[in-house]
Amino acid sequence: MSGEAILLSGDQIATYATTKVTYDSDGNTIRLNGYQTLGDSDSRYFLVRTQGDGDTVTNGQWFEVREAVEDENGNLVPGNVVLSANYATPDGYEGICGGDDYQIFGVFGGTKFAVNLDGFPKQGGTYTFPHDTDACEQGDGELQMSEISAASPATAVCFARGTLVDTPEGERAIETLQPGDTVLTADHGAQVIRWIGSTRVRLHARNRHLRPVTIRAGALGRGLPARDVTVSPAHQVVIGGGALELHLGTGEALAAARFLENGSTIARDDSAAEVEYWHIVFDRHEIVFTSGLATESFHPGGYALTALGQAQRQELIELFPEWSERNAPAYGETARPVLRRFEARALPEMLAA
């Protein structure tokens, strides 16, 4: 509906100078010339729909881009307009001005900018959208507001209440753990919890991107996980196998739960009215085990801290004074390489339910 504001990273939004459309037997394409992203993957902006309703982005709907600023409670909210509103024309040039992953504004006049849910390469220059191949496995060739929300980096890395975590004493529910308790990790054995906190989220139509994702028992292979595991959409799980090694040259990587959704064995819970998320922090980013599934602990890099409440952020910064409100380079790298959305899509044999 009009007024919806979805947080995106700076590399998901770019301005451009001109376009070039190509029609051929291999599929129609549209190329952006002279594109420049608004920022990198750690910067944040709001895409705001100023006119239009419904989940599907259709011709005539209007969108603008606003900077992300903090309110008095430390939450990110839309600030000043960065890119003035322009209308969507997904059906332009035989339907190549929009797709499951992107929408181009300004093709027929006005502010020239584009949204690419997979992110633009940061170097700028030219970028081509191949419309005939943009549709994902369950896609329909059109961009939905729910797809934009699913690609938002707004949610924190967390487990839902009731998640069982492996410890030296056996499995324990996440909400029973306390700072000072030890948890088994994949790389460093038993590690002491430095901080643990929770966030209760009321769920409604405007924040579907916060709805938990349930990974059903066996969804990622025989007995993996051993029972259902529910996490936030941004929570990353470890995936691996020959396909990953072939494509990316690494045996294991992290993929956000929202990138693995298939609508059945890995899916959003649209029935819950509320969810309680738990965040767990160690001295370094760790891989822990939940019902046999290897998943990550909370990493404070980039804008992850802004997904927490102001009091929680302050408590964490007091525990780790080398951190800042916007970055935590002293915390170190992630425990595994992180897959982007398009990379996770490129490994269907590994992600198949």
mmCIF file of C-alpha atoms in Angstrom:
data_model
loop_
_atom_site.group_PDB
_atom_site.id
_atom_site.type_symbol
_atom_site.label_atom_id
_atom_site.label_comp_id
_atom_site.label_asym_id
_atom_site.label_seq_id
_atom_site.Cartn_x
_atom_site.Cartn_y
_atom_site.Cartn_z
ATOM 1 C CA MET A 1 0.000 0.000 0.000
ATOM 2 C CA SER A 2 1.032 3.619 -0.384
ATOM 3 C CA GLY A 3 3.532 4.663 2.272
ATOM 4 C CA GLU A 4 5.341 1.319 2.484
ATOM 5 C CA ALA A 5 9.033 1.809 3.281
ATOM 6 C CA ILE A 6 11.490 -1.057 2.823
ATOM 7 C CA LEU A 7 15.098 -0.837 3.953
ATOM 8 C CA LEU A 8 17.628 -1.752 1.253
ATOM 9 C CA SER A 9 21.408 -1.605 1.028
ATOM 10 C CA GLY A 10 23.160 1.013 -1.059
ATOM 11 C CA ASP A 11 24.383 -1.529 -3.601
ATOM 12 C CA GLN A 12 20.777 -2.552 -4.341
ATOM 13 C CA ILE A 13 19.941 0.931 -5.684
ATOM 14 C CA ALA A 14 21.728 2.753 -8.492
ATOM 15 C CA THR A 15 21.319 5.799 -10.694
ATOM 16 C CA TYR A 16 22.093 5.570 -14.395
ATOM 17 C CA ALA A 17 22.614 7.814 -17.422
ATOM 18 C CA THR A 18 21.012 6.013 -20.387
ATOM 19 C CA THR A 19 19.523 2.676 -21.407
ATOM 20 C CA LYS A 20 19.899 0.432 -24.436
ATOM 21 C CA VAL A 21 17.290 -2.188 -25.325
ATOM 22 C CA THR A 22 18.146 -5.275 -27.390
ATOM 23 C CA TYR A 23 15.752 -7.765 -28.955
ATOM 24 C CA ASP A 24 17.114 -11.077 -30.223
ATOM 25 C CA SER A 25 16.401 -14.809 -30.299
ATOM 26 C CA ASP A 26 18.358 -15.385 -27.089
ATOM 27 C CA GLY A 27 16.058 -13.090 -25.126
ATOM 28 C CA ASN A 28 15.353 -9.398 -24.733
ATOM 29 C CA THR A 29 17.704 -7.328 -22.584
ATOM 30 C CA ILE A 30 17.979 -3.810 -21.218
ATOM 31 C CA ARG A 31 21.372 -2.297 -20.427
ATOM 32 C CA LEU A 32 21.996 0.526 -17.990
ATOM 33 C CA ASN A 33 24.858 2.789 -19.044
ATOM 34 C CA GLY A 34 26.804 4.887 -16.559
ATOM 35 C CA TYR A 35 25.238 3.389 -13.440
ATOM 36 C CA GLN A 36 26.464 4.328 -9.959
ATOM 37 C CA THR A 37 25.311 2.667 -6.753
ATOM 38 C CA LEU A 38 24.168 4.836 -3.861
ATOM 39 C CA GLY A 39 26.572 2.995 -1.565
ATOM 40 C CA ASP A 40 27.952 -0.397 -0.596
ATOM 41 C CA SER A 41 26.321 -3.408 1.048
ATOM 42 C CA ASP A 42 26.687 -1.824 4.507
ATOM 43 C CA SER A 43 24.938 1.469 3.656
ATOM 44 C CA ARG A 44 21.173 1.787 4.078
ATOM 45 C CA TYR A 45 18.350 3.571 2.242
ATOM 46 C CA PHE A 46 14.579 3.274 2.220
ATOM 47 C CA LEU A 47 12.602 2.513 -0.919
ATOM 48 C CA VAL A 48 9.229 4.163 -0.343
ATOM 49 C CA ARG A 49 6.085 3.536 -2.387
ATOM 50 C CA THR A 50 4.343 6.904 -2.534
ATOM 51 C CA GLN A 51 1.444 5.823 -4.734
ATOM 52 C CA GLY A 52 -0.067 2.427 -5.486
ATOM 53 C CA ASP A 53 -1.434 -0.675 -3.779
ATOM 54 C CA GLY A 54 -1.100 -4.446 -3.957
ATOM 55 C CA ASP A 55 1.864 -6.787 -3.738
ATOM 56 C CA THR A 56 2.850 -6.617 -7.412
ATOM 57 C CA VAL A 57 4.704 -3.567 -8.712
ATOM 58 C CA THR A 58 2.647 -2.451 -11.727
ATOM 59 C CA ASN A 59 2.689 0.397 -14.224
ATOM 60 C CA GLY A 60 1.894 3.772 -12.719
ATOM 61 C CA GLN A 61 2.960 3.111 -9.120
ATOM 62 C CA TRP A 62 5.332 5.732 -7.722
ATOM 63 C CA PHE A 63 8.480 5.157 -5.651
ATOM 64 C CA GLU A 64 11.137 7.373 -4.120
ATOM 65 C CA VAL A 65 14.381 6.719 -2.225
ATOM 66 C CA ARG A 66 15.058 8.251 1.189
ATOM 67 C CA GLU A 67 18.087 8.162 3.431
ATOM 68 C CA ALA A 68 17.918 5.939 6.525
ATOM 69 C CA VAL A 69 18.255 7.894 9.770
ATOM 70 C CA GLU A 70 17.819 7.017 13.438
ATOM 71 C CA ASP A 71 14.820 8.206 15.431
ATOM 72 C CA GLU A 72 14.879 9.020 19.143
ATOM 73 C CA ASN A 73 14.660 5.305 19.969
ATOM 74 C CA GLY A 74 17.601 4.356 17.788
ATOM 75 C CA ASN A 75 15.483 2.766 15.060
ATOM 76 C CA LEU A 76 16.156 3.368 11.374
ATOM 77 C CA VAL A 77 13.394 5.422 9.724
ATOM 78 C CA PRO A 78 13.057 7.236 6.365
ATOM 79 C CA GLY A 79 14.790 10.624 6.315
ATOM 80 C CA ASN A 80 15.380 13.133 3.531
ATOM 81 C CA VAL A 81 14.579 12.285 -0.085
ATOM 82 C CA VAL A 82 17.673 11.103 -1.977
ATOM 83 C CA LEU A 83 15.985 10.224 -5.275
ATOM 84 C CA SER A 84 12.681 11.941 -6.059
ATOM 85 C CA ALA A 85 9.606 9.860 -6.844
ATOM 86 C CA ASN A 86 9.105 8.364 -10.280
ATOM 87 C CA TYR A 87 6.598 5.942 -11.734
ATOM 88 C CA ALA A 88 7.155 2.248 -12.408
ATOM 89 C CA THR A 89 6.815 0.931 -15.955
ATOM 90 C CA PRO A 90 7.544 -2.815 -15.705
ATOM 91 C CA ASP A 91 5.705 -3.465 -18.986
ATOM 92 C CA GLY A 92 7.898 -1.036 -20.909
ATOM 93 C CA TYR A 93 9.705 -2.346 -24.007
ATOM 94 C CA GLU A 94 7.715 -5.582 -24.083
ATOM 95 C CA GLY A 95 8.053 -6.122 -20.366
ATOM 96 C CA ILE A 96 11.801 -5.820 -19.895
ATOM 97 C CA CYS A 97 11.788 -2.781 -17.595
ATOM 98 C CA GLY A 98 10.975 -4.968 -14.598
ATOM 99 C CA GLY A 99 11.235 -8.583 -13.433
ATOM 100 C CA ASP A 100 11.452 -10.826 -10.365
ATOM 101 C CA ASP A 101 14.724 -9.203 -9.332
ATOM 102 C CA TYR A 102 14.609 -5.633 -10.553
ATOM 103 C CA GLN A 103 12.688 -2.517 -11.509
ATOM 104 C CA ILE A 104 13.983 0.353 -13.635
ATOM 105 C CA PHE A 105 12.576 3.853 -13.122
ATOM 106 C CA GLY A 106 12.997 6.805 -15.471
ATOM 107 C CA VAL A 107 13.139 4.918 -18.768
ATOM 108 C CA PHE A 108 10.467 7.302 -20.112
ATOM 109 C CA GLY A 109 11.525 10.426 -18.204
ATOM 110 C CA GLY A 110 12.049 11.712 -14.694
ATOM 111 C CA THR A 111 14.544 10.524 -12.082
ATOM 112 C CA LYS A 112 16.668 7.702 -13.462
ATOM 113 C CA PHE A 113 17.299 4.954 -10.937
ATOM 114 C CA ALA A 114 16.995 1.196 -10.663
ATOM 115 C CA VAL A 115 16.498 -1.356 -7.900
ATOM 116 C CA ASN A 116 18.348 -4.663 -8.211
ATOM 117 C CA LEU A 117 17.584 -7.097 -5.381
ATOM 118 C CA ASP A 118 20.747 -9.092 -6.152
ATOM 119 C CA GLY A 119 22.865 -5.954 -5.816
ATOM 120 C CA PHE A 120 24.883 -4.088 -8.433
ATOM 121 C CA PRO A 121 28.655 -4.594 -8.759
ATOM 122 C CA LYS A 122 30.243 -1.672 -6.935
ATOM 123 C CA GLN A 123 32.541 -0.551 -9.753
ATOM 124 C CA GLY A 124 29.778 1.096 -11.820
ATOM 125 C CA GLY A 125 29.724 1.298 -15.620
ATOM 126 C CA THR A 126 27.198 -0.854 -17.492
ATOM 127 C CA TYR A 127 24.788 -3.486 -16.247
ATOM 128 C CA THR A 128 22.490 -5.696 -18.331
ATOM 129 C CA PHE A 129 19.218 -7.246 -17.183
ATOM 130 C CA PRO A 130 18.315 -10.359 -19.259
ATOM 131 C CA HIS A 131 14.555 -10.335 -18.809
ATOM 132 C CA ASP A 132 13.837 -13.735 -20.311
ATOM 133 C CA THR A 133 16.049 -15.464 -17.728
ATOM 134 C CA ASP A 134 15.434 -13.317 -14.655
ATOM 135 C CA ALA A 135 12.562 -15.373 -13.249
ATOM 136 C CA CYS A 136 13.498 -17.536 -10.276
ATOM 137 C CA GLU A 137 12.213 -21.093 -9.936
ATOM 138 C CA GLN A 138 8.901 -19.947 -8.479
ATOM 139 C CA GLY A 139 8.961 -16.515 -10.109
ATOM 140 C CA ASP A 140 6.467 -14.966 -12.492
ATOM 141 C CA GLY A 141 8.652 -12.354 -14.175
ATOM 142 C CA GLU A 142 7.192 -9.534 -12.057
ATOM 143 C CA LEU A 143 8.576 -7.801 -8.989
ATOM 144 C CA GLN A 144 6.549 -8.083 -5.785
ATOM 145 C CA MET A 145 6.743 -5.935 -2.655
ATOM 146 C CA SER A 146 7.123 -9.171 -0.689
ATOM 147 C CA GLU A 147 10.188 -10.030 -2.821
ATOM 148 C CA ILE A 148 11.696 -6.625 -2.036
ATOM 149 C CA SER A 149 11.024 -7.154 1.680
ATOM 150 C CA ALA A 150 12.611 -10.610 1.508
ATOM 151 C CA ALA A 151 15.785 -9.080 0.043
ATOM 152 C CA SER A 152 15.967 -6.392 2.744
ATOM 153 C CA PRO A 153 18.997 -6.503 5.072
ATOM 154 C CA ALA A 154 16.859 -5.113 7.905
ATOM 155 C CA THR A 155 16.518 -8.197 10.068
ATOM 156 C CA ALA A 156 19.011 -9.363 12.655
ATOM 157 C CA VAL A 157 20.595 -12.778 12.958
ATOM 158 C CA CYS A 158 18.660 -14.657 15.602
ATOM 159 C CA PHE A 159 16.995 -17.876 16.726
ATOM 160 C CA ALA A 160 13.321 -18.183 17.632
ATOM 161 C CA ARG A 161 12.390 -19.094 21.207
ATOM 162 C CA GLY A 162 12.528 -22.846 21.741
ATOM 163 C CA THR A 163 15.488 -23.477 19.421
ATOM 164 C CA LEU A 164 17.665 -26.257 20.842
ATOM 165 C CA VAL A 165 21.390 -25.455 20.882
ATOM 166 C CA ASP A 166 24.181 -28.014 21.405
ATOM 167 C CA THR A 167 26.194 -27.537 24.613
ATOM 168 C CA PRO A 168 28.742 -29.776 26.392
ATOM 169 C CA GLU A 169 25.867 -30.895 28.653
ATOM 170 C CA GLY A 170 23.530 -31.667 25.758
ATOM 171 C CA GLU A 171 20.844 -29.700 23.936
ATOM 172 C CA ARG A 172 19.395 -26.629 25.660
ATOM 173 C CA ALA A 173 16.656 -24.236 24.605
ATOM 174 C CA ILE A 174 18.128 -20.906 23.538
ATOM 175 C CA GLU A 175 16.077 -18.968 26.108
ATOM 176 C CA THR A 176 17.603 -20.961 29.021
ATOM 177 C CA LEU A 177 21.181 -19.964 28.189
ATOM 178 C CA GLN A 178 22.983 -17.168 30.029
ATOM 179 C CA PRO A 179 26.281 -15.279 29.701
ATOM 180 C CA GLY A 180 29.040 -17.525 31.027
ATOM 181 C CA ASP A 181 27.413 -20.737 29.771
ATOM 182 C CA THR A 182 29.312 -22.721 27.157
ATOM 183 C CA VAL A 183 28.092 -23.779 23.727
ATOM 184 C CA LEU A 184 29.677 -26.232 21.303
ATOM 185 C CA THR A 185 31.068 -24.623 18.150
ATOM 186 C CA ALA A 186 32.297 -26.142 14.893
ATOM 187 C CA ASP A 187 35.695 -24.439 14.880
ATOM 188 C CA HIS A 188 36.733 -23.774 18.493
ATOM 189 C CA GLY A 189 35.052 -26.400 20.639
ATOM 190 C CA ALA A 190 33.182 -25.237 23.737
ATOM 191 C CA GLN A 191 32.971 -21.429 23.806
ATOM 192 C CA VAL A 192 31.685 -19.102 26.501
ATOM 193 C CA ILE A 193 28.663 -16.921 25.764
ATOM 194 C CA ARG A 194 29.601 -13.274 26.202
ATOM 195 C CA TRP A 195 26.110 -11.833 25.707
ATOM 196 C CA ILE A 196 22.618 -13.095 24.952
ATOM 197 C CA GLY A 197 19.469 -11.066 24.447
ATOM 198 C CA SER A 198 15.997 -11.247 23.003
ATOM 199 C CA THR A 199 13.640 -9.134 20.937
ATOM 200 C CA ARG A 200 9.866 -9.564 20.813
ATOM 201 C CA VAL A 201 8.348 -8.593 17.465
ATOM 202 C CA ARG A 202 4.665 -8.066 16.733
ATOM 203 C CA LEU A 203 3.968 -9.316 13.221
ATOM 204 C CA HIS A 204 1.613 -7.660 10.751
ATOM 205 C CA ALA A 205 1.181 -7.001 7.036
ATOM 206 C CA ARG A 206 3.757 -4.212 6.943
ATOM 207 C CA ASN A 207 6.684 -6.214 8.373
ATOM 208 C CA ARG A 208 6.510 -9.561 6.621
ATOM 209 C CA HIS A 209 10.286 -9.320 6.146
ATOM 210 C CA LEU A 210 10.573 -9.943 9.909
ATOM 211 C CA ARG A 211 8.478 -13.108 9.896
ATOM 212 C CA PRO A 212 10.430 -16.203 10.956
ATOM 213 C CA VAL A 213 11.564 -18.835 8.486
ATOM 214 C CA THR A 214 11.054 -22.480 9.478
ATOM 215 C CA ILE A 215 13.508 -25.039 8.096
ATOM 216 C CA ARG A 216 11.648 -28.353 8.262
ATOM 217 C CA ALA A 217 13.313 -31.572 9.406
ATOM 218 C CA GLY A 218 15.329 -33.014 6.530
ATOM 219 C CA ALA A 219 14.940 -29.903 4.336
ATOM 220 C CA LEU A 220 18.684 -29.669 3.671
ATOM 221 C CA GLY A 221 19.370 -33.373 3.367
ATOM 222 C CA ARG A 222 18.681 -36.598 5.194
ATOM 223 C CA GLY A 223 18.289 -35.739 8.875
ATOM 224 C CA LEU A 224 19.386 -32.138 8.366
ATOM 225 C CA PRO A 225 18.048 -30.676 10.509
ATOM 226 C CA ALA A 226 16.869 -33.482 12.773
ATOM 227 C CA ARG A 227 13.788 -31.456 13.735
ATOM 228 C CA ASP A 228 12.230 -28.175 12.612
ATOM 229 C CA VAL A 229 14.410 -25.105 13.230
ATOM 230 C CA THR A 230 12.951 -21.573 13.181
ATOM 231 C CA VAL A 231 15.162 -18.532 12.649
ATOM 232 C CA SER A 232 14.946 -14.939 11.489
ATOM 233 C CA PRO A 233 15.027 -14.413 7.704
ATOM 234 C CA ALA A 234 18.567 -12.995 7.843
ATOM 235 C CA HIS A 235 19.930 -15.840 9.964
ATOM 236 C CA GLN A 236 22.560 -17.722 7.986
ATOM 237 C CA VAL A 237 23.007 -21.483 7.873
ATOM 238 C CA VAL A 238 26.011 -23.446 6.652
ATOM 239 C CA ILE A 239 25.646 -25.161 3.305
ATOM 240 C CA GLY A 240 28.232 -27.172 1.426
ATOM 241 C CA GLY A 241 28.857 -29.791 -1.201
ATOM 242 C CA GLY A 242 30.371 -30.336 -4.610
ATOM 243 C CA ALA A 243 28.217 -27.705 -6.316
ATOM 244 C CA LEU A 244 29.431 -25.021 -3.915
ATOM 245 C CA GLU A 245 33.058 -26.065 -4.427
ATOM 246 C CA LEU A 246 32.589 -26.014 -8.188
ATOM 247 C CA HIS A 247 30.939 -22.584 -8.373
ATOM 248 C CA LEU A 248 32.734 -20.662 -5.632
ATOM 249 C CA GLY A 249 35.835 -22.661 -4.767
ATOM 250 C CA THR A 250 34.906 -23.161 -1.118
ATOM 251 C CA GLY A 251 33.697 -26.246 0.707
ATOM 252 C CA GLU A 252 31.279 -24.438 3.018
ATOM 253 C CA ALA A 253 29.504 -21.079 3.003
ATOM 254 C CA LEU A 254 26.755 -19.217 4.832
ATOM 255 C CA ALA A 255 23.381 -18.532 3.207
ATOM 256 C CA ALA A 256 20.571 -16.468 4.723
ATOM 257 C CA ALA A 257 17.433 -18.459 5.470
ATOM 258 C CA ARG A 258 15.396 -16.097 3.284
ATOM 259 C CA PHE A 259 17.538 -17.062 0.278
ATOM 260 C CA LEU A 260 16.744 -20.744 0.801
ATOM 261 C CA GLU A 261 12.948 -20.420 0.919
ATOM 262 C CA ASN A 262 11.078 -22.805 -1.363
ATOM 263 C CA GLY A 263 7.542 -22.295 -0.073
ATOM 264 C CA SER A 264 7.271 -25.757 1.476
ATOM 265 C CA THR A 265 10.157 -27.291 3.448
ATOM 266 C CA ILE A 266 11.758 -23.874 4.002
ATOM 267 C CA ALA A 267 9.088 -21.210 4.376
ATOM 268 C CA ARG A 268 7.881 -18.114 6.226
ATOM 269 C CA ASP A 269 5.425 -18.543 9.077
ATOM 270 C CA ASP A 270 2.520 -16.325 8.040
ATOM 271 C CA SER A 271 0.263 -17.457 10.877
ATOM 272 C CA ALA A 272 2.171 -16.134 13.899
ATOM 273 C CA ALA A 273 1.056 -12.857 15.480
ATOM 274 C CA GLU A 274 4.301 -12.452 17.398
ATOM 275 C CA VAL A 275 7.811 -13.914 17.509
ATOM 276 C CA GLU A 276 10.554 -13.753 20.127
ATOM 277 C CA TYR A 277 14.041 -13.695 18.617
ATOM 278 C CA TRP A 278 17.190 -14.526 20.598
ATOM 279 C CA HIS A 279 20.668 -13.258 19.762
ATOM 280 C CA ILE A 280 23.847 -14.940 21.028
ATOM 281 C CA VAL A 281 27.362 -13.441 20.966
ATOM 282 C CA PHE A 282 30.802 -14.994 21.506
ATOM 283 C CA ASP A 283 34.297 -13.479 21.398
ATOM 284 C CA ARG A 284 34.270 -14.174 17.659
ATOM 285 C CA HIS A 285 31.759 -15.178 15.022
ATOM 286 C CA GLU A 286 31.045 -18.881 15.561
ATOM 287 C CA ILE A 287 29.218 -21.758 13.924
ATOM 288 C CA VAL A 288 26.900 -23.501 16.397
ATOM 289 C CA PHE A 289 24.572 -26.487 16.048
ATOM 290 C CA THR A 290 20.785 -26.557 16.336
ATOM 291 C CA SER A 291 19.176 -29.984 15.884
ATOM 292 C CA GLY A 292 22.207 -31.002 13.822
ATOM 293 C CA LEU A 293 22.033 -27.910 11.576
ATOM 294 C CA ALA A 294 25.150 -25.718 11.525
ATOM 295 C CA THR A 295 24.173 -22.048 11.844
ATOM 296 C CA GLU A 296 25.834 -18.795 12.808
ATOM 297 C CA SER A 297 26.018 -16.761 15.977
ATOM 298 C CA PHE A 298 25.317 -13.020 15.884
ATOM 299 C CA HIS A 299 27.920 -10.951 14.011
ATOM 300 C CA PRO A 300 27.827 -7.198 14.711
ATOM 301 C CA GLY A 301 29.428 -6.073 11.452
ATOM 302 C CA GLY A 302 27.878 -3.576 9.089
ATOM 303 C CA TYR A 303 24.445 -2.429 10.245
ATOM 304 C CA ALA A 304 23.547 -5.534 12.235
ATOM 305 C CA LEU A 305 23.561 -3.567 15.504
ATOM 306 C CA THR A 306 20.763 -1.322 14.261
ATOM 307 C CA ALA A 307 18.395 -4.298 14.198
ATOM 308 C CA LEU A 308 18.646 -4.406 17.999
ATOM 309 C CA GLY A 309 16.978 -2.055 20.431
ATOM 310 C CA GLN A 310 18.927 0.955 21.677
ATOM 311 C CA ALA A 311 19.425 -0.508 25.169
ATOM 312 C CA GLN A 312 20.705 -3.797 23.750
ATOM 313 C CA ARG A 313 23.143 -1.991 21.466
ATOM 314 C CA GLN A 314 24.492 0.056 24.347
ATOM 315 C CA GLU A 315 24.937 -3.050 26.489
ATOM 316 C CA LEU A 316 26.859 -4.794 23.701
ATOM 317 C CA ILE A 317 29.098 -1.777 23.085
ATOM 318 C CA GLU A 318 29.914 -1.626 26.795
ATOM 319 C CA LEU A 319 30.930 -5.300 26.665
ATOM 320 C CA PHE A 320 32.929 -4.765 23.472
ATOM 321 C CA PRO A 321 34.165 -1.133 23.660
ATOM 322 C CA GLU A 322 36.101 -1.527 20.402
ATOM 323 C CA TRP A 323 32.776 -1.721 18.556
ATOM 324 C CA SER A 324 31.018 1.341 17.220
ATOM 325 C CA GLU A 325 27.382 2.059 16.431
ATOM 326 C CA ARG A 326 28.032 1.536 12.733
ATOM 327 C CA ASN A 327 30.848 -0.960 12.399
ATOM 328 C CA ALA A 328 32.695 -3.631 14.325
ATOM 329 C CA PRO A 329 35.897 -4.372 12.382
ATOM 330 C CA ALA A 330 37.709 -5.552 15.509
ATOM 331 C CA TYR A 331 35.253 -8.445 15.792
ATOM 332 C CA GLY A 332 36.802 -10.115 12.772
ATOM 333 C CA GLU A 333 35.563 -11.848 9.659
ATOM 334 C CA THR A 334 32.552 -14.115 9.378
ATOM 335 C CA ALA A 335 33.203 -17.769 10.203
ATOM 336 C CA ARG A 336 32.464 -18.812 6.613
ATOM 337 C CA PRO A 337 32.182 -16.950 3.291
ATOM 338 C CA VAL A 338 28.731 -15.423 2.851
ATOM 339 C CA LEU A 339 26.618 -16.132 -0.223
ATOM 340 C CA ARG A 340 24.630 -13.370 -1.838
ATOM 341 C CA ARG A 341 21.105 -13.986 -3.073
ATOM 342 C CA PHE A 342 22.027 -14.744 -6.696
ATOM 343 C CA GLU A 343 24.826 -17.104 -5.596
ATOM 344 C CA ALA A 344 22.443 -19.129 -3.451
ATOM 345 C CA ARG A 345 20.035 -19.354 -6.389
ATOM 346 C CA ALA A 346 22.826 -20.696 -8.592
ATOM 347 C CA LEU A 347 23.088 -23.899 -6.535
ATOM 348 C CA PRO A 348 19.660 -25.548 -6.966
ATOM 349 C CA GLU A 349 20.914 -29.103 -6.597
ATOM 350 C CA MET A 350 22.333 -28.256 -3.198
ATOM 351 C CA LEU A 351 19.342 -26.290 -1.994
ATOM 352 C CA ALA A 352 16.648 -28.650 -3.236
ATOM 353 C CA ALA A 353 14.269 -29.885 -0.597
#
